[in-house]
mmCIF file of C-alpha atoms in Angstrom:
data_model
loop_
_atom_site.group_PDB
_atom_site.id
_atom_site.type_symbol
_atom_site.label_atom_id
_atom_site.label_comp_id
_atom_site.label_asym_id
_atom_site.label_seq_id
_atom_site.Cartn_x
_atom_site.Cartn_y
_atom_site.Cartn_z
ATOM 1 C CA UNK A 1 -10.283 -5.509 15.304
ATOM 2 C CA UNK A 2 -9.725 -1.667 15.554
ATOM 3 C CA UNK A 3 -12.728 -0.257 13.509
ATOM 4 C CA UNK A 4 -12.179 4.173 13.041
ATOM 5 C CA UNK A 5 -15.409 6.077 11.855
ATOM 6 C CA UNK A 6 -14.838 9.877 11.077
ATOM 7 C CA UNK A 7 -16.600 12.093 8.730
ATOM 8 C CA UNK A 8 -14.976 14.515 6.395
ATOM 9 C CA UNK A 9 -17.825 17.327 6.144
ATOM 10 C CA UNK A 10 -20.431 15.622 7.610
ATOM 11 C CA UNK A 11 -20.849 14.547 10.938
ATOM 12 C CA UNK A 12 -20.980 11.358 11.850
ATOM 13 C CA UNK A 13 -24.162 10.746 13.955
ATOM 14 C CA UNK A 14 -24.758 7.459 16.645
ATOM 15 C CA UNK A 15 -27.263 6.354 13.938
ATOM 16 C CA UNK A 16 -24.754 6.119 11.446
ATOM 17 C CA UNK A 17 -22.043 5.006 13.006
ATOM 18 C CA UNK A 18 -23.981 1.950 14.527
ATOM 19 C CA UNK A 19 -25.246 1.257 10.899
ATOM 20 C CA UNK A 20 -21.440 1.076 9.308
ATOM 21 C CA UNK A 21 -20.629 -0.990 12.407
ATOM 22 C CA UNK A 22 -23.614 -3.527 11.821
ATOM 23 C CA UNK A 23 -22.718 -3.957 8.246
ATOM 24 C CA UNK A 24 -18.890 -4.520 8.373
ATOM 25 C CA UNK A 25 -19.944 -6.924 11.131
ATOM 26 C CA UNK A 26 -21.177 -8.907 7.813
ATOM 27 C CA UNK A 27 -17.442 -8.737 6.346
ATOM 28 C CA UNK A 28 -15.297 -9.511 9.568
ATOM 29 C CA UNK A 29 -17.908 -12.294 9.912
ATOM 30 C CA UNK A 30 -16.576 -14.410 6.358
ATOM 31 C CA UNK A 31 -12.580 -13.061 7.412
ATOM 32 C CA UNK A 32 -11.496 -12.504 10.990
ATOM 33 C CA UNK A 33 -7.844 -11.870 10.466
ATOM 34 C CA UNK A 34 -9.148 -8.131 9.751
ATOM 35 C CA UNK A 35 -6.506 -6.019 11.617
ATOM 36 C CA UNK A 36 -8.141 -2.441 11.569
ATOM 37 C CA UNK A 37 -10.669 -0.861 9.542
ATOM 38 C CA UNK A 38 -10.742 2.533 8.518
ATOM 39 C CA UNK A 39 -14.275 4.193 7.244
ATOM 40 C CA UNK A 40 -14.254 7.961 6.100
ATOM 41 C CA UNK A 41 -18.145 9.326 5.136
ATOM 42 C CA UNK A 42 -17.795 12.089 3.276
ATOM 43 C CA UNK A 43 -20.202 14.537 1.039
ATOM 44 C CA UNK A 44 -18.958 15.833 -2.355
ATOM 45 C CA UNK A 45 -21.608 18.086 -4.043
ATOM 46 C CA UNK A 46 -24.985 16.160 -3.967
ATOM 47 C CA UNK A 47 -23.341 12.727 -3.631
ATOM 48 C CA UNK A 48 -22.346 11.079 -0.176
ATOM 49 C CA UNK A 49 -19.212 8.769 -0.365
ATOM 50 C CA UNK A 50 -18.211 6.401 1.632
ATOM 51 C CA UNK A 51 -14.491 5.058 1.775
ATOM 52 C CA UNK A 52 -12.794 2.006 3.795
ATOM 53 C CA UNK A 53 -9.318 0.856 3.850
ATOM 54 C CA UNK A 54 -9.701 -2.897 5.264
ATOM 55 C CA UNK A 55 -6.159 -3.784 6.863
ATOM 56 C CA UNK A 56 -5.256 -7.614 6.931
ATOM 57 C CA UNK A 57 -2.301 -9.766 7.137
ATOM 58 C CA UNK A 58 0.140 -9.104 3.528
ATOM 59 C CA UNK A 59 -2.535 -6.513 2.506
ATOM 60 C CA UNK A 60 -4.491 -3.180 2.173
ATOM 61 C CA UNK A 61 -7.999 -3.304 1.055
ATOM 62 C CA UNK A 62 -9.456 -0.039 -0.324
ATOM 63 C CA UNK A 63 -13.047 0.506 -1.432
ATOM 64 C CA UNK A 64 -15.093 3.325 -1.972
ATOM 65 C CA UNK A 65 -19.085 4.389 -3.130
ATOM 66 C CA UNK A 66 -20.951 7.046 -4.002
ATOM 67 C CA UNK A 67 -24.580 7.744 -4.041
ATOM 68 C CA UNK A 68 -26.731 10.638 -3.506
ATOM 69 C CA UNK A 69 -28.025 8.604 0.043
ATOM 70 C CA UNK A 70 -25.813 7.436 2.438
ATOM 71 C CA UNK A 71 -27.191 4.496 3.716
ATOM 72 C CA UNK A 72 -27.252 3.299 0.008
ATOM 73 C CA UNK A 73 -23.721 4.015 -0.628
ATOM 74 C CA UNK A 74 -22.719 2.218 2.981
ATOM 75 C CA UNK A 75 -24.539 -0.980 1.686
ATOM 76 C CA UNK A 76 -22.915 -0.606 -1.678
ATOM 77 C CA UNK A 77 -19.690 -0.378 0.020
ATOM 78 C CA UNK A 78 -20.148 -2.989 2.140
ATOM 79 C CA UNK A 79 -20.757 -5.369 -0.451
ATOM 80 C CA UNK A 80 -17.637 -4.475 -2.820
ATOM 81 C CA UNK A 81 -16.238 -5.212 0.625
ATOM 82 C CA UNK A 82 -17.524 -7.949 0.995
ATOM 83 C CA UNK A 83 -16.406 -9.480 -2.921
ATOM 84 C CA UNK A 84 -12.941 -8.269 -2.082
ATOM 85 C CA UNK A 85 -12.672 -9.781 1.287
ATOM 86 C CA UNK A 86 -13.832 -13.570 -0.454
ATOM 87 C CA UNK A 87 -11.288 -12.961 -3.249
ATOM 88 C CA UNK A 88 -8.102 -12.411 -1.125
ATOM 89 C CA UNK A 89 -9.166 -15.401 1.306
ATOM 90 C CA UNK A 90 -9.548 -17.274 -1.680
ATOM 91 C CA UNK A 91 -6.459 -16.494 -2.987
ATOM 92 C CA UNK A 92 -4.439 -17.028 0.158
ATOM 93 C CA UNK A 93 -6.247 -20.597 0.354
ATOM 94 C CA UNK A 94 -5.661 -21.531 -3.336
ATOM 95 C CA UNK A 95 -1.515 -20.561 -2.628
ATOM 96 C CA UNK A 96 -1.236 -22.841 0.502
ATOM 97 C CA UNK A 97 -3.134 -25.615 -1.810
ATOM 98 C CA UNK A 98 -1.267 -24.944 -4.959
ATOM 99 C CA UNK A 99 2.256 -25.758 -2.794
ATOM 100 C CA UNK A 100 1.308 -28.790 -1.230
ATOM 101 C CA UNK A 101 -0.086 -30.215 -4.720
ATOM 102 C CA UNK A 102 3.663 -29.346 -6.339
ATOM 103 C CA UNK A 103 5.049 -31.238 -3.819
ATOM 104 C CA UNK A 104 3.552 -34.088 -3.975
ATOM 105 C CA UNK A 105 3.829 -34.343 -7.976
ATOM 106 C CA UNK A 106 7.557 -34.001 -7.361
#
């Protein structure tokens, strides 16, 4: 897993970085096909968003948050993520299952 941190007017401290790292851990932890990850941090006005494209097999993931702290709009991220991630594995399990079940009826 290739995992890309950069900032887009803010700079992206250790701290930070080590925090997005820890929680995506969470997300690569339910899914390990994850090819690369992408996170951009950015500040727009008063709010700080954070962004992620999630690249696995078939599919991009992109999710993005915005709160006025950063650390809340990480974990917010994180866990829209998180839902996302479940769904597509989900999916991709229910499609292997639906063809053997057709199959069999045939």
């Amino acid at each position: 897993m290739n995992l890309q941190i950069s900032g887009h007017h803010l700079e992206v401290s250790p701290a930070i970085r080590e925090y997005v790292s820890q929680k995506l851990q969470k997300v690569t932890r339910h899914f390990d096909h994850v090819i690369d990850i992408h996170v951009v941090l950015s500040v727009e006005k008063l709010n700080q968003k954070a962004e992620v494209t999630l690249h696995v097999p078939g599919k991009d993931i992109f999710v993005e948050s915005i709160d006025p702290n950063l650390y809340a709009a990480v974990d917010d991220l994180t866990d829209k993520l998180d839902r996302q991630v479940q769904k597509y594995k989900q999916k991709i399990q229910d499609h292997g299952r639906g063809q053997t079940v057709a199959s069999h009826l045939e």
